[in-house]
Amino acid sequence: MRTRPAPDQRRRHRWEHRTELPLAAASLVFLGAYAARVLGHGLPQYVHDLCLALLLGCWLLFGIDYVVRWRLSGEGALFWARHGLSTAILLLPLLRPLRVVPVYEAIRRRQRRPRLNLYARVMSYAGLSTALIGFSGALTVYAVERSAEASTIQTFGDAVWCVCSTLATIGYGDAVPVTFLGRLVLVALMGGGLALLGAVTGSFASWLLQSFAEEDERTDRPPAS
């Protein structure tokens, strides 16, 4: 006999269902406002102030969502540890654009389209996460390195190249951060980015092996009489 979820669990599921798309939109706004503040050198001061207000407003929305889900979970002080990704997204601006990732699955569910298989979902989620983290990391590296003394990262293109070489574990050494925050961001990208890229390549390899195995089975199967 199937047990019914507790009232708080039902309320939490309803809250998460209603807020997933608005929070994903807030993540895009956060990323756009952050990019405008970092890259918009010639923009008027009031535009920078507006972007700062948007950043703070989005962070406030993330904080409210976190507190509500904490209260509805009934897990008490263990919530922050059991939901480590949500805690990290709240505390680390670099990870906040990751709230965009579940929106694709949410849209497909609401439109009642067939879900992708496991390999395709892992590759799409990991690829999107890598792109979002890489772009956010490049913005942060550029923001802290462009005015640093003896820094080789003077343009946003230099920051993108540095982040891409870090994610790919190549490390040419032509664009190297000199600030503590810039190096900290790249260290985080080395770990997280390598894991995400590994998920993409591993899932792709598994999908190829499965496809080849199925093709071999069809080839070896005797024709129907």
Coordinates of C-alpha atoms in Angstrom, one line a residue:
M1 CA 0.0 0.0 0.0
R2 CA 1.5 3.3 -1.1
T3 CA 1.9 5.8 1.7
R4 CA 1.0 9.4 1.2
P5 CA 3.7 12.0 1.6
A6 CA 3.6 14.2 4.7
P7 CA 1.8 17.6 4.4
D8 CA 5.2 19.4 4.6
Q9 CA 6.6 17.2 1.9
R10 CA 3.6 18.0 -0.4
R11 CA 4.0 21.7 0.3
R12 CA 7.7 21.5 -0.5
H13 CA 7.0 19.7 -3.8
R14 CA 4.4 22.3 -4.7
W15 CA 6.8 25.1 -3.8
E16 CA 9.6 23.6 -5.9
H17 CA 7.3 23.0 -8.8
R18 CA 6.1 26.6 -8.7
T19 CA 9.5 28.3 -8.3
E20 CA 11.7 26.2 -10.6
L21 CA 11.0 28.4 -13.7
P22 CA 11.1 31.8 -11.9
L23 CA 14.4 30.9 -10.2
A24 CA 15.9 29.7 -13.5
A25 CA 14.9 33.1 -15.0
A26 CA 16.4 34.9 -12.0
S27 CA 19.6 32.9 -12.6
L28 CA 19.7 34.2 -16.2
V29 CA 19.1 37.7 -15.0
F30 CA 21.9 37.3 -12.4
L31 CA 24.3 36.1 -15.1
G32 CA 23.3 38.9 -17.5
A33 CA 23.6 41.6 -14.8
Y34 CA 27.0 40.3 -13.7
A35 CA 28.2 40.2 -17.3
A36 CA 27.0 43.7 -17.9
R37 CA 28.9 45.0 -14.8
V38 CA 32.1 43.2 -15.8
L39 CA 32.1 43.9 -19.5
G40 CA 30.2 47.1 -19.7
H41 CA 33.1 49.5 -19.4
G42 CA 31.4 52.4 -21.2
L43 CA 28.0 52.0 -19.7
P44 CA 26.6 54.9 -17.5
Q45 CA 26.9 54.6 -13.8
Y46 CA 23.2 54.2 -13.3
V47 CA 23.3 51.1 -15.4
H48 CA 25.9 49.6 -13.2
D49 CA 23.9 50.5 -10.2
L50 CA 20.8 48.9 -11.7
C51 CA 22.8 45.7 -12.4
L52 CA 24.0 45.7 -8.8
A53 CA 20.4 46.0 -7.6
L54 CA 19.4 43.1 -9.9
L55 CA 22.3 41.0 -8.5
L56 CA 21.2 41.7 -4.9
G57 CA 17.5 41.1 -5.8
C58 CA 18.3 37.7 -7.4
W59 CA 20.4 36.7 -4.4
L60 CA 17.5 37.6 -2.1
L61 CA 15.2 35.4 -4.1
F62 CA 17.6 32.5 -3.9
G63 CA 17.9 33.1 -0.1
I64 CA 14.1 33.1 0.3
D65 CA 13.8 29.9 -1.7
Y66 CA 16.5 28.3 0.4
V67 CA 14.9 29.2 3.7
V68 CA 11.4 28.1 2.6
R69 CA 12.7 24.7 1.4
W70 CA 14.7 24.4 4.7
R71 CA 11.6 25.0 6.8
L72 CA 9.4 22.7 4.7
S73 CA 12.0 19.9 4.6
G74 CA 11.8 19.2 8.4
E75 CA 15.5 18.2 8.3
G76 CA 16.6 21.0 10.7
A77 CA 20.3 21.8 10.9
L78 CA 21.1 18.8 8.6
F79 CA 19.5 20.5 5.6
W80 CA 22.6 22.4 4.6
A81 CA 24.7 19.3 4.5
R82 CA 22.1 17.0 2.7
H83 CA 21.5 19.7 0.1
G84 CA 25.1 20.7 -0.5
L85 CA 24.6 21.9 -4.1
S86 CA 21.8 24.3 -3.0
T87 CA 23.9 25.6 -0.2
A88 CA 26.9 26.2 -2.5
I89 CA 24.7 27.9 -5.1
L90 CA 23.4 30.3 -2.4
L91 CA 26.9 31.1 -1.0
L92 CA 29.0 31.1 -4.2
P93 CA 28.0 33.6 -6.9
L94 CA 30.0 31.5 -9.4
L95 CA 27.5 28.6 -9.1
R96 CA 24.3 30.6 -9.2
P97 CA 23.8 30.3 -13.0
L98 CA 23.5 26.5 -12.4
R99 CA 19.9 27.1 -11.4
V100 CA 19.2 27.3 -15.1
V101 CA 20.1 23.6 -15.7
P102 CA 16.9 22.0 -14.4
V103 CA 14.7 24.3 -16.5
Y104 CA 15.1 22.2 -19.7
E105 CA 13.7 19.2 -17.9
A106 CA 10.9 21.2 -16.3
I107 CA 9.8 22.6 -19.7
R108 CA 9.8 19.1 -21.3
R109 CA 7.7 17.8 -18.4
R110 CA 5.2 20.5 -18.6
Q111 CA 4.9 20.1 -22.4
R112 CA 4.6 16.3 -21.9
R113 CA 7.4 15.5 -24.3
P114 CA 9.3 12.2 -24.1
R115 CA 12.3 12.4 -21.8
L116 CA 15.8 11.9 -23.2
N117 CA 17.6 8.7 -22.4
L118 CA 20.1 8.6 -19.5
Y119 CA 23.2 9.2 -21.6
A120 CA 21.7 12.1 -23.5
R121 CA 20.5 13.7 -20.3
V122 CA 23.8 13.4 -18.6
M123 CA 25.6 14.9 -21.6
S124 CA 23.2 17.8 -22.0
Y125 CA 23.1 18.6 -18.2
A126 CA 26.9 18.3 -17.8
G127 CA 27.6 20.2 -21.0
L128 CA 25.3 23.1 -20.0
S129 CA 26.7 23.2 -16.5
T130 CA 30.2 23.3 -17.9
A131 CA 29.3 26.2 -20.2
L132 CA 27.6 28.2 -17.5
I133 CA 30.4 27.6 -14.9
G134 CA 33.0 28.4 -17.6
F135 CA 31.4 31.7 -18.6
S136 CA 30.9 32.7 -15.0
G137 CA 34.4 31.8 -14.1
A138 CA 35.8 33.8 -17.1
L139 CA 33.8 36.8 -15.9
T140 CA 35.2 36.5 -12.4
V141 CA 38.8 36.0 -13.6
Y142 CA 38.6 38.9 -15.9
A143 CA 37.1 41.2 -13.3
V144 CA 39.9 40.5 -10.7
E145 CA 42.8 40.2 -13.2
R146 CA 42.4 43.1 -15.6
S147 CA 43.7 45.7 -13.2
A148 CA 46.2 43.5 -11.3
E149 CA 49.9 44.3 -11.6
A150 CA 51.9 42.0 -14.0
S151 CA 48.7 40.1 -15.0
T152 CA 48.7 38.5 -18.5
I153 CA 44.9 38.5 -18.6
Q154 CA 44.0 41.9 -20.0
T155 CA 40.9 41.1 -22.1
F156 CA 37.8 39.0 -21.7
G157 CA 39.1 36.8 -24.5
D158 CA 42.3 36.1 -22.4
A159 CA 40.1 35.1 -19.5
V160 CA 38.0 32.8 -21.7
W161 CA 41.1 31.2 -23.1
C162 CA 42.5 30.7 -19.6
V163 CA 39.3 29.1 -18.4
C164 CA 39.0 26.8 -21.4
S165 CA 42.6 25.6 -21.1
T166 CA 42.0 25.0 -17.4
L167 CA 38.8 23.0 -18.1
A168 CA 40.5 21.0 -20.7
T169 CA 43.5 20.4 -18.3
I170 CA 45.9 21.7 -21.0
G171 CA 47.4 24.8 -19.2
Y172 CA 49.5 26.4 -21.9
G173 CA 50.7 29.0 -19.4
D174 CA 50.3 32.0 -21.7
A175 CA 47.5 33.4 -19.6
V176 CA 48.0 32.9 -15.9
P177 CA 46.1 34.6 -13.0
V178 CA 48.2 36.4 -10.4
T179 CA 45.5 37.3 -7.9
F180 CA 44.4 35.0 -5.1
L181 CA 40.7 35.1 -6.2
G182 CA 41.6 34.4 -9.8
R183 CA 43.7 31.4 -8.9
L184 CA 41.0 30.2 -6.5
V185 CA 38.4 30.3 -9.3
L186 CA 40.7 28.3 -11.6
V187 CA 41.4 25.7 -8.9
A188 CA 37.6 25.2 -8.4
L189 CA 37.2 24.9 -12.2
M190 CA 39.9 22.3 -12.3
G191 CA 37.9 20.1 -10.0
G192 CA 34.4 20.8 -11.0
G193 CA 35.0 21.3 -14.7
L194 CA 37.1 18.1 -15.0
A195 CA 34.3 16.1 -13.3
L196 CA 31.7 17.6 -15.6
L197 CA 33.7 17.0 -18.8
G198 CA 34.4 13.5 -17.6
A199 CA 30.7 12.9 -17.3
V200 CA 30.2 14.2 -20.8
T201 CA 32.9 12.1 -22.4
G202 CA 32.1 9.0 -20.3
S203 CA 28.4 9.1 -21.2
F204 CA 29.3 9.7 -24.8
A205 CA 31.6 6.7 -24.8
S206 CA 29.0 4.5 -23.0
W207 CA 26.4 5.6 -25.5
L208 CA 28.7 4.6 -28.4
L209 CA 29.4 1.2 -26.9
Q210 CA 25.8 0.6 -26.3
S211 CA 24.9 1.6 -29.9
F212 CA 27.6 -0.6 -31.3
A213 CA 26.5 -3.6 -29.2
E214 CA 22.9 -3.2 -30.3
E215 CA 24.0 -2.9 -33.9
D216 CA 26.1 -6.1 -33.5
E217 CA 23.1 -7.9 -32.0
R218 CA 20.9 -6.9 -34.9
T219 CA 23.5 -8.0 -37.4
D220 CA 24.1 -11.4 -35.8
R221 CA 20.4 -12.1 -35.3
P222 CA 19.2 -14.7 -37.9
P223 CA 16.6 -13.5 -40.3
A224 CA 13.0 -14.4 -39.6
S225 CA 11.8 -17.3 -41.8

